[in-house]
PDB file of C-alpha atoms in Angstrom:
ATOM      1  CA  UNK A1351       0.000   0.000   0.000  1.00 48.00           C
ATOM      2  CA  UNK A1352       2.992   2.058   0.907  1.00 49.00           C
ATOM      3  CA  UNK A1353       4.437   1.347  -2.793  1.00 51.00           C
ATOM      4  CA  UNK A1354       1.175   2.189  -4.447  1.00 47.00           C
ATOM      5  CA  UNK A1355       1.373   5.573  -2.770  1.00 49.00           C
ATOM      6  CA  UNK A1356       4.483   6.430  -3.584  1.00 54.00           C
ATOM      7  CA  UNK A1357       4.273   5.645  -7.596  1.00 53.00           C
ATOM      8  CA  UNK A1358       2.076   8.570  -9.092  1.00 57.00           C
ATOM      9  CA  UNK A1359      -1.926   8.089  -9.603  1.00 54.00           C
ATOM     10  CA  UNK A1360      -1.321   7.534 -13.111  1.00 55.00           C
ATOM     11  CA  UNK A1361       0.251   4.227 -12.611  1.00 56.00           C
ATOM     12  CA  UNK A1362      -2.017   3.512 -10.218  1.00 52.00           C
ATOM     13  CA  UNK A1363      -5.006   2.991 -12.533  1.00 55.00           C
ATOM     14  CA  UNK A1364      -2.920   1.264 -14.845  1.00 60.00           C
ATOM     15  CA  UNK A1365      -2.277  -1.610 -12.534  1.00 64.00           C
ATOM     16  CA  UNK A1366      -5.452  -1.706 -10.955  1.00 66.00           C
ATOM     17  CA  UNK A1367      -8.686  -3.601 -12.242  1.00 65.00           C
ATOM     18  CA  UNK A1368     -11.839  -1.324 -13.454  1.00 68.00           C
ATOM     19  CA  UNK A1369     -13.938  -0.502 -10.648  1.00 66.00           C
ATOM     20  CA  UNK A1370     -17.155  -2.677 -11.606  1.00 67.00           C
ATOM     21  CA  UNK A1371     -14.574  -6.027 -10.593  1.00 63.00           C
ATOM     22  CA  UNK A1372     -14.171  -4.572  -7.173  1.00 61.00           C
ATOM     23  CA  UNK A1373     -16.993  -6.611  -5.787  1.00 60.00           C
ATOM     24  CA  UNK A1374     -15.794  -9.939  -7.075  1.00 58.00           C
ATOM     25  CA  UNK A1375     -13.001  -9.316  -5.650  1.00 59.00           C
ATOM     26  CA  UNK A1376     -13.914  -8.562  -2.686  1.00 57.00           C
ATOM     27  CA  UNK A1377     -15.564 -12.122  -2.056  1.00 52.00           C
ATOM     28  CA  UNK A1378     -13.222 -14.796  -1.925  1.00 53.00           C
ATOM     29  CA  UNK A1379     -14.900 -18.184  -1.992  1.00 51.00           C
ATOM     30  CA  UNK A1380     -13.072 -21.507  -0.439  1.00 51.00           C
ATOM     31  CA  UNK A1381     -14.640 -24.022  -2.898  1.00 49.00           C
ATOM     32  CA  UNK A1382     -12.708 -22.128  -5.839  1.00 50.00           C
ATOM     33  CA  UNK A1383      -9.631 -22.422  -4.609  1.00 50.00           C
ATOM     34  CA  UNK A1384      -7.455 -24.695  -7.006  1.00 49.00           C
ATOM     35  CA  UNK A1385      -6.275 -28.009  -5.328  1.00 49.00           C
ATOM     36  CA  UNK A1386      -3.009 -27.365  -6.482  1.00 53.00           C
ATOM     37  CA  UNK A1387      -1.214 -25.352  -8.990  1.00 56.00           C
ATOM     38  CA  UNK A1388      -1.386 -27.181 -11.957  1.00 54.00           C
ATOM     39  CA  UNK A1389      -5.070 -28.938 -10.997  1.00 55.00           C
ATOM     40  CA  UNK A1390      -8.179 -27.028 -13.121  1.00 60.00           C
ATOM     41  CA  UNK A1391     -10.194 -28.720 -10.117  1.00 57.00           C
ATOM     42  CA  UNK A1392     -11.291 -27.405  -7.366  1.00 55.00           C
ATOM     43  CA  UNK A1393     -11.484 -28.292  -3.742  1.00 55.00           C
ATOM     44  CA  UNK A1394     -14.701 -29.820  -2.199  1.00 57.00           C
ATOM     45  CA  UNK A1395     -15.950 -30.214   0.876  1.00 54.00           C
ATOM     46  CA  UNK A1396     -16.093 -34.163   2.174  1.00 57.00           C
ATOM     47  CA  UNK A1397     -17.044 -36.022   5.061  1.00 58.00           C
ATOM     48  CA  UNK A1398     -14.969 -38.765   6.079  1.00 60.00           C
ATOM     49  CA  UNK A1399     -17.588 -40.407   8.747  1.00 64.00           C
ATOM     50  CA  UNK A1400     -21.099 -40.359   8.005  1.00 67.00           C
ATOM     51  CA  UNK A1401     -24.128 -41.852  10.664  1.00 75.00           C
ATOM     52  CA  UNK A1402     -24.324 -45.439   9.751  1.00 75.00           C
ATOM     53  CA  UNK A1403     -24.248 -47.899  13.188  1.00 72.00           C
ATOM     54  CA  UNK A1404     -23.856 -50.700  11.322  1.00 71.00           C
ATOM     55  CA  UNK A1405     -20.573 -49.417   9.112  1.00 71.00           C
ATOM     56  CA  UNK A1406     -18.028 -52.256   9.120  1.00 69.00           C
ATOM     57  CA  UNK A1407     -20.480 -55.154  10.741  1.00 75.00           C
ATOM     58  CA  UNK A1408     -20.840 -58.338   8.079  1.00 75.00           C
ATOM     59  CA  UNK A1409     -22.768 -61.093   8.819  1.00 71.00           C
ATOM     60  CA  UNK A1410     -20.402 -62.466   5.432  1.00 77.00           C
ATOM     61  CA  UNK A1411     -16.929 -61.844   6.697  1.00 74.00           C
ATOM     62  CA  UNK A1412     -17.990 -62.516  10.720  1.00 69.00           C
ATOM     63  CA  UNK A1413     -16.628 -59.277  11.728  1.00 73.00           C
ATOM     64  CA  UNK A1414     -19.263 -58.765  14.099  1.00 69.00           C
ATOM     65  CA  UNK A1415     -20.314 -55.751  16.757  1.00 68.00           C
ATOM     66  CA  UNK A1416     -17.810 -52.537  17.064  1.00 67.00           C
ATOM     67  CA  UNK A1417     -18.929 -51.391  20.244  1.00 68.00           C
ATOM     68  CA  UNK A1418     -19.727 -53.758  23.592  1.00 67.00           C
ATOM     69  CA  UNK A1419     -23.847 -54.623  24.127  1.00 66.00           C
ATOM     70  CA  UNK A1420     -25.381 -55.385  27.158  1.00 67.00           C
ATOM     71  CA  UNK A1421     -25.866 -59.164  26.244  1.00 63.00           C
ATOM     72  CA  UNK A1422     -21.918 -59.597  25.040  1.00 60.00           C
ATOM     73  CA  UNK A1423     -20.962 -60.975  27.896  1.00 67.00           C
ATOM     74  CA  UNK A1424     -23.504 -63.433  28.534  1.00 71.00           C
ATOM     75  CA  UNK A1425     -22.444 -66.914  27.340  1.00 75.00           C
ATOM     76  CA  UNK A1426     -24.560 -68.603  24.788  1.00 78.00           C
ATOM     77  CA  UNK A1427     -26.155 -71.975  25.528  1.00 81.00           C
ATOM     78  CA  UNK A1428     -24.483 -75.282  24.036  1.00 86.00           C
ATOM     79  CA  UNK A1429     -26.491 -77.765  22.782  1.00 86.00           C
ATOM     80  CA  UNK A1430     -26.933 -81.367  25.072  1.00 88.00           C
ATOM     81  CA  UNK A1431     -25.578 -83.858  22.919  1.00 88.00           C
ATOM     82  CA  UNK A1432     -26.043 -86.671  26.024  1.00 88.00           C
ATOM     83  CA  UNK A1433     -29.712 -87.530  25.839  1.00 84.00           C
ATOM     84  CA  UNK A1434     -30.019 -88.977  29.609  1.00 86.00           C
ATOM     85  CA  UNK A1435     -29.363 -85.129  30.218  1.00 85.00           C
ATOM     86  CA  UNK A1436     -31.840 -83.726  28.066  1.00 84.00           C
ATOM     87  CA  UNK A1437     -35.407 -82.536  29.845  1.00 83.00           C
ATOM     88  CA  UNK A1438     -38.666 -84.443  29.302  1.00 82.00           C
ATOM     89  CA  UNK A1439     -41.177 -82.656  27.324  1.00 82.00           C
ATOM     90  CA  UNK A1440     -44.602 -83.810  29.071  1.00 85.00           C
ATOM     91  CA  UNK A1441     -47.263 -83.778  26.195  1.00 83.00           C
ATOM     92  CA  UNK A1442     -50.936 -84.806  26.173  1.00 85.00           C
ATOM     93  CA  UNK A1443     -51.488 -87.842  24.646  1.00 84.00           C
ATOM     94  CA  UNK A1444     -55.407 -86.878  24.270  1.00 85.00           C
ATOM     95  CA  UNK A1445     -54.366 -83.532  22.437  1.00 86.00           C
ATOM     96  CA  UNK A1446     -56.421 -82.731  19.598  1.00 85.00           C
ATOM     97  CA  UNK A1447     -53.114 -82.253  17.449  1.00 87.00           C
ATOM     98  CA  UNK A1448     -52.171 -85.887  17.638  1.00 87.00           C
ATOM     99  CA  UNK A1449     -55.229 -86.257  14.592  1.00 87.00           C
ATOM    100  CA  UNK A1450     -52.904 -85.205  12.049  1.00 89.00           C
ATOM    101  CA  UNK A1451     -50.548 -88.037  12.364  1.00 88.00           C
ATOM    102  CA  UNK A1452     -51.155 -92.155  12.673  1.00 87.00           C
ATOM    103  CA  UNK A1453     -51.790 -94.114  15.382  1.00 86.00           C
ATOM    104  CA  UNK A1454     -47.875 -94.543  16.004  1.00 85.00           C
ATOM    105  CA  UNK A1455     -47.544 -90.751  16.891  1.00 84.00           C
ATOM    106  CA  UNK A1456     -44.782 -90.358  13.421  1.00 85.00           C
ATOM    107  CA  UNK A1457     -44.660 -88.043  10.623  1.00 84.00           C
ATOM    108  CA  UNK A1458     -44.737 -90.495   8.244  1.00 90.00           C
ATOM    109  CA  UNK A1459     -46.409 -93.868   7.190  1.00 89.00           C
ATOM    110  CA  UNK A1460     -45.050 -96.957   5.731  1.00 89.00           C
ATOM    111  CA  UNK A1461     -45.941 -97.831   1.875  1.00 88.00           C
ATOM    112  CA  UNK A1462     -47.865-101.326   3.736  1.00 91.00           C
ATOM    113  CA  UNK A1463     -49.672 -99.876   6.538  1.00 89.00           C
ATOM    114  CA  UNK A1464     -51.031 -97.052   3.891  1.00 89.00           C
ATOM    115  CA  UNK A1465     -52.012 -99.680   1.274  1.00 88.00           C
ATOM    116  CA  UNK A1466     -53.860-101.528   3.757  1.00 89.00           C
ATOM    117  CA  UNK A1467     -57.008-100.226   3.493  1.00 89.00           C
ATOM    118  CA  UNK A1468     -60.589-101.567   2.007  1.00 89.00           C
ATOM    119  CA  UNK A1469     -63.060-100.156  -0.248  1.00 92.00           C
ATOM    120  CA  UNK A1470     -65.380 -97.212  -0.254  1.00 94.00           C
ATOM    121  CA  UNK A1471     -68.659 -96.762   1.181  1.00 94.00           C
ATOM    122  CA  UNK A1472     -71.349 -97.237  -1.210  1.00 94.00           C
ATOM    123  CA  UNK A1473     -74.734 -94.905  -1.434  1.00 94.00           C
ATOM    124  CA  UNK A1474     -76.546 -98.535  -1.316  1.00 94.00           C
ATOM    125  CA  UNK A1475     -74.894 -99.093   2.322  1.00 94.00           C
ATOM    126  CA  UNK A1476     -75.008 -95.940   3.464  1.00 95.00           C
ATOM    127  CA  UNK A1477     -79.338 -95.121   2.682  1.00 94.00           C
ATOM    128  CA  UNK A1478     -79.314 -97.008   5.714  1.00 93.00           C
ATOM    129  CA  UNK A1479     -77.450 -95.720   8.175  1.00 94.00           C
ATOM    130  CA  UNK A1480     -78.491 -92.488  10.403  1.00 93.00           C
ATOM    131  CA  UNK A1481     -77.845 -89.686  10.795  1.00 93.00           C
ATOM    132  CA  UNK A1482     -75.309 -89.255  13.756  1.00 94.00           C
ATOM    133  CA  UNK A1483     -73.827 -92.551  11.646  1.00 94.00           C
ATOM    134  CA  UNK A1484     -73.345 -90.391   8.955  1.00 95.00           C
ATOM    135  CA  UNK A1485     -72.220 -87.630  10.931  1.00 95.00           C
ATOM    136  CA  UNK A1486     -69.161 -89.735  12.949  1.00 95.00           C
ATOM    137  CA  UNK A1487     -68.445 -91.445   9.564  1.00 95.00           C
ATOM    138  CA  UNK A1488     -68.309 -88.179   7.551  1.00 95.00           C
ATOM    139  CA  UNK A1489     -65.475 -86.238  10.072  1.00 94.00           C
ATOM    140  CA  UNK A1490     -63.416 -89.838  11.073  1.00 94.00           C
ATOM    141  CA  UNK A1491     -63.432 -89.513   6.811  1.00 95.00           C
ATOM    142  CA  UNK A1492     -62.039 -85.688   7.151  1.00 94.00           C
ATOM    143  CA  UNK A1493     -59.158 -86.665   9.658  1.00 93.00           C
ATOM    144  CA  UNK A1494     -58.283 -89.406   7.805  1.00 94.00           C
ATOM    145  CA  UNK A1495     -57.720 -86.476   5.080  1.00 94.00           C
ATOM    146  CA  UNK A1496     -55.909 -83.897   7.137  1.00 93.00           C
ATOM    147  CA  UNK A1497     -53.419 -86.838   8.259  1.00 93.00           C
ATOM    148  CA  UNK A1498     -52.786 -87.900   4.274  1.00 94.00           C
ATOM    149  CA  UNK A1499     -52.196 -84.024   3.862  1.00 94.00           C
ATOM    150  CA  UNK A1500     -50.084 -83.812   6.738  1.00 93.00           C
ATOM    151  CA  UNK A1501     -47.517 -86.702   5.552  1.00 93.00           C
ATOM    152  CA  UNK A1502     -48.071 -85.639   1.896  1.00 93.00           C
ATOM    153  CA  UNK A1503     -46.460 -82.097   2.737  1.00 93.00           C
ATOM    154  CA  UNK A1504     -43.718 -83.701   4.847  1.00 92.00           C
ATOM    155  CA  UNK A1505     -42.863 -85.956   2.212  1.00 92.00           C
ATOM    156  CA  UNK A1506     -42.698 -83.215  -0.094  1.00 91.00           C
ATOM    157  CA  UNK A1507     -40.333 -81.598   2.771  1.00 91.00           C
ATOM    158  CA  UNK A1508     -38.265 -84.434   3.285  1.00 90.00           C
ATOM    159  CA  UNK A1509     -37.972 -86.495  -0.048  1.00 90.00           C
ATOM    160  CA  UNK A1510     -38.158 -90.153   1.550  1.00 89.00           C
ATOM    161  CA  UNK A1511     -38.953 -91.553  -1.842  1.00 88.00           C
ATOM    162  CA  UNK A1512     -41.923 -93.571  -1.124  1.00 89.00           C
ATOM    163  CA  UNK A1513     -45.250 -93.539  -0.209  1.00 89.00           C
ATOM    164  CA  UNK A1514     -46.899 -91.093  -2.362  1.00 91.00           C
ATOM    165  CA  UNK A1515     -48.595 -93.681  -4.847  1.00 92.00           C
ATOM    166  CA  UNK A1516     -49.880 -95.131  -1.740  1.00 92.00           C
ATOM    167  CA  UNK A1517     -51.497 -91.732   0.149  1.00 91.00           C
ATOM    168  CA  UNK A1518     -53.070 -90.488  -3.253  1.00 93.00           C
ATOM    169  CA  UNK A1519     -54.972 -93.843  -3.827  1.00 93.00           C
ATOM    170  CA  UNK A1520     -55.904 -94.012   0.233  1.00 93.00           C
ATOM    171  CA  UNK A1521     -57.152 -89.995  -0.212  1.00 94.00           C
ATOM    172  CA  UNK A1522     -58.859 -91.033  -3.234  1.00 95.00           C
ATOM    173  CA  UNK A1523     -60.474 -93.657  -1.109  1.00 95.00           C
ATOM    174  CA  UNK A1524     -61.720 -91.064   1.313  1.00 95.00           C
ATOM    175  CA  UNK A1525     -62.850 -88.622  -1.399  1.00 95.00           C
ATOM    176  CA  UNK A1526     -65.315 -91.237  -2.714  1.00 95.00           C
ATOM    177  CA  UNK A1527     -66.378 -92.172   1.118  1.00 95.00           C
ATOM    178  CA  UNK A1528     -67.395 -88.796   1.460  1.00 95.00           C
ATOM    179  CA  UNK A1529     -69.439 -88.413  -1.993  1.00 95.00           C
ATOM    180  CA  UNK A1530     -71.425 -91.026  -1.733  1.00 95.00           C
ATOM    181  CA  UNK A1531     -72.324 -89.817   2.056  1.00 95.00           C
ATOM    182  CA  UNK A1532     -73.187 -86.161   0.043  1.00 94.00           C
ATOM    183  CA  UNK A1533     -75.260 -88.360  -1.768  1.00 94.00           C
ATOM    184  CA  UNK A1534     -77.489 -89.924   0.181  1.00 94.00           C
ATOM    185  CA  UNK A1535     -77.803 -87.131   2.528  1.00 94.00           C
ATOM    186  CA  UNK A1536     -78.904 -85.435  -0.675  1.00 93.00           C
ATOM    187  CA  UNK A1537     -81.563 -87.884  -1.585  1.00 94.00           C
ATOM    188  CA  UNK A1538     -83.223 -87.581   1.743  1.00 93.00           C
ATOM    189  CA  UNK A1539     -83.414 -83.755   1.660  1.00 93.00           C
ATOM    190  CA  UNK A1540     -85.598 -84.532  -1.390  1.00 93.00           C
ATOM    191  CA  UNK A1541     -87.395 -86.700   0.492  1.00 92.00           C
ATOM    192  CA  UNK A1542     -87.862 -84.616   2.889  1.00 91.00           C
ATOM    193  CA  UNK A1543     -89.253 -81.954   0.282  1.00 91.00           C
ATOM    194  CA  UNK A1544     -91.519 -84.351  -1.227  1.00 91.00           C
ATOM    195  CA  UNK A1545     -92.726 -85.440   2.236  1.00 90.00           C
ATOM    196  CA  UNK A1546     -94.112 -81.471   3.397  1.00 89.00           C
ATOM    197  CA  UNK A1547     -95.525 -80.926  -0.445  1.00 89.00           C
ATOM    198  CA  UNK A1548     -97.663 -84.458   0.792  1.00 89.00           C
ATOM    199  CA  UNK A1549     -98.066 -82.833   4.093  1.00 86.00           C
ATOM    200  CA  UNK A1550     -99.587 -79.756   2.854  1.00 85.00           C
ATOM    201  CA  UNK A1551    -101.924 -81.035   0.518  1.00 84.00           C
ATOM    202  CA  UNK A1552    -103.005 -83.238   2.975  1.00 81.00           C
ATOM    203  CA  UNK A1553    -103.649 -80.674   5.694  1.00 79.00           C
ATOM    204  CA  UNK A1554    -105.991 -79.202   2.620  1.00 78.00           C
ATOM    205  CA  UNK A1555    -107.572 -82.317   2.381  1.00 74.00           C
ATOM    206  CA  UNK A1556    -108.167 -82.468   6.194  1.00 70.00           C
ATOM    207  CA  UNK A1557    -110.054 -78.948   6.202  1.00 71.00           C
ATOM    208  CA  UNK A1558    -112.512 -80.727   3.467  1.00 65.00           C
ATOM    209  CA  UNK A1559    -112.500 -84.282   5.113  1.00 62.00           C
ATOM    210  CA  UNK A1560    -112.640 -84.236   8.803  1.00 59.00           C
ATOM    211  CA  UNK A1561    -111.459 -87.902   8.681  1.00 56.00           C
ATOM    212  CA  UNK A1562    -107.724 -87.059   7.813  1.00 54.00           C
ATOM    213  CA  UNK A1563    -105.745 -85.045  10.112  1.00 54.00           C
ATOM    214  CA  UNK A1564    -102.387 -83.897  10.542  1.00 53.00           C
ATOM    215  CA  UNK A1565    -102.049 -84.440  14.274  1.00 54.00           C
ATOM    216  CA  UNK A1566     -98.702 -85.879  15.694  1.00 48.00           C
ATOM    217  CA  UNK A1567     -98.546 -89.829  15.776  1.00 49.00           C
ATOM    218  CA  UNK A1568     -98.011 -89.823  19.505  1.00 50.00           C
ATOM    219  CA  UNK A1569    -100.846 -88.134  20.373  1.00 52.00           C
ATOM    220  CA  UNK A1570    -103.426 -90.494  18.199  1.00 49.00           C
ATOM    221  CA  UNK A1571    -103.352 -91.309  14.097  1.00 49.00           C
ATOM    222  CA  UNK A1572    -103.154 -89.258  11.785  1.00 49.00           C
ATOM    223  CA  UNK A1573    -106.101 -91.105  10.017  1.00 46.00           C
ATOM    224  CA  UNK A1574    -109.521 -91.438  12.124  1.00 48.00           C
ATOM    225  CA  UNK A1575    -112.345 -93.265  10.069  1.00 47.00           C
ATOM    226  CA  UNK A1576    -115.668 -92.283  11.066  1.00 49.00           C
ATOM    227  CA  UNK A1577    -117.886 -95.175  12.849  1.00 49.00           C
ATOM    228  CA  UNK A1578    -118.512 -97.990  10.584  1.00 44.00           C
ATOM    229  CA  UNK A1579    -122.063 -99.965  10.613  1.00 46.00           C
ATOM    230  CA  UNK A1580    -122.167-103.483   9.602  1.00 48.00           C
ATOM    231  CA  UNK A1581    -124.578-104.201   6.610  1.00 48.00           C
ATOM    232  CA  UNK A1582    -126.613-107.399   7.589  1.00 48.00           C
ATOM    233  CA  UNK A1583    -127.870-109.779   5.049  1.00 50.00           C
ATOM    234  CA  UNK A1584    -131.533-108.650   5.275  1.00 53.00           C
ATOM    235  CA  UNK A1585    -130.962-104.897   5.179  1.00 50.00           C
ATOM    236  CA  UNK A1586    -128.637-105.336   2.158  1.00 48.00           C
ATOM    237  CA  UNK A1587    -131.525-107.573   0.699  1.00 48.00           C
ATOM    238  CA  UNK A1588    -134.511-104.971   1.562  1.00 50.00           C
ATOM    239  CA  UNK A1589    -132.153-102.325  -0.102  1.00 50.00           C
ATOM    240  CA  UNK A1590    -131.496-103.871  -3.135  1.00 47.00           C
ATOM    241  CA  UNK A1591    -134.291-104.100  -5.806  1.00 51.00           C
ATOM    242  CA  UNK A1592    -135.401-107.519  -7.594  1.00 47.00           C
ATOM    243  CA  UNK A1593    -134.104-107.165 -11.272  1.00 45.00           C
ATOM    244  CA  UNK A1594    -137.257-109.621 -12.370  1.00 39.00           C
TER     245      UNK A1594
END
C-alpha cells in the first residue's frame, strides 16, 4: 500500500482492475480455490464419517459388533448332545393335534400300513345308516384327510422316496367315502321336500274331510275313520231291488 502511494496516480489505474470487478473481488470463496497449482479442479468439501451404526459389521466376513452390548458378555447356551441329560417334554397324549398323524404318533407312514385299506362306502350301504352314523363317519373320513395331507407335505419336505402312490390312492379312497355320504344325505333332503308338499296337501284335504288329520302320531293317528255300521244280510236284501 505504501508502494502504491508512492508511484504517481497515473500508474495507479494502470495496474489496478476497473472498478465494476471490485466486488468480485472482494468475495473470496473456499470451494474455488485450485487443489493445487497445476489442478483445473477445485477443492470440495467431504465427510470422512457419516451416521451409519452398522458401518463395518458383516454377517459375510464374521466381523461382528464394534462397540460392547449389554448381552456380550452373557455366554450362549451349548447344545446337550447326552440324551439322559436332556429334559422331558410332558405332552398330552389326548391332544387334539395328535389327529394329524397315525396311530404310532410319526410323521410319516409306511408304503404297507397305507395300502392296507378296504373299499369305499357305497350310497346302497349308506341309505341305511343315520344320521349321527353319517355324521361320525363323515369327520373320522375328514381326519383321515388332514393326516394324508399332513404326511403328503412332509414328504414333499423331506424327499423319503416312497409312499406317495400309496397316500393319493388311500385320499382317493376317502374322497369317494365322502361323496357317496353327500349323496345320500342329498336324496333324503328330497325326500324330505316331497314329504311337506304331501303334508300340505293333505292338511288341505283335512279342512274338506274331517277324517284325515295332521295331528302328531303320539298323540293319536293321523287317520280317524268315522264309525262304521255293519250291513246285515236282510238290510242289504230290503235295499237292493229284484231285477225280475
Amino acid at each position: 500500500m505504501a508502494r502504491l502511494l508512492t508511484k504517481p496516480c497515473s500508474m495507479i489505474c494502470r495496474e489496478s482492475p476497473p472498478i465494476f470487478l471490485a466486488p468480485s473481488l472482494a468475495i473470496t470463496h473456499p470451494a474455488t480455490v485450485l487443489s493445487s497449482q497445476f489442478s483445473s479442479s477445485t477443492i470440495r468439501c467431504r465427510r470422512t464419517r457419516d451416521n451409519n451404526k452398522a458401518r463395518g459389521i458383516s454377517a459375510i466376513r464374521r466381523t461382528g459388533l464394534k462397540h460392547p452390548v449389554s448381552m456380550s458378555k452373557e455366554p450362549l447356551p451349548q447344545p446337550v448332545l447326552d440324551p439322559a441329560r436332556r429334559s422331558q417334554v410332558k405332552v398330552d397324549e389326548n391332544h387334539g393335534l395328535w389327529a394329524f398323524f397315525n396311530k404310532d404318533k410319526k410323521f410319516l407312514t409306511t408304503p404297507e400300513v397305507e395300502a392296507a385299506h378296504g373299499r369305499p362306502w357305497s350310497v346302497e350301504e349308506l341309505r341305511h345308516k343315520s344320521f349321527e352314523d353319517l355324521h361320525c363317519l363323515w369327520w373320522t373320513c375328514a381326519k383321515e384327510r388332514n393326516r394324508l395331507a399332513t404326511e403328503k407335505y412332509e414328504r414333499e419336505r423331506v424327499k423319503p422316496g416312497y409312499g406317495e402312490y400309496e397316500g393319493d390312492e388311500r385320499d382317493k379312497t376317502v374322497r369317494t367315502t365322502q361323496r357317496a355320504i353327500k349323496h345320500a344325505l342329498t336324496e333324503r333332503w328330497y325326500a324330505y321336500e316331497e314329504a311337506r308338499k304331501i303334508a300340505r296337501e293333505a292338511r288341505k284335504l283335512s279342512r274338506e274331510n274331517p277324517e284325515i288329520g295332521m295331528r302328531n302320531s303320539r298323540e293319536g293317528n293321523d287317520y280317524s275313520p268315522g264309525a262304521f255300521e255293519a250291513e246285515t244280510p236282510e238290510k242289504s236284501a230290503k235295499e237292493i231291488p229284484s231285477q225280475l
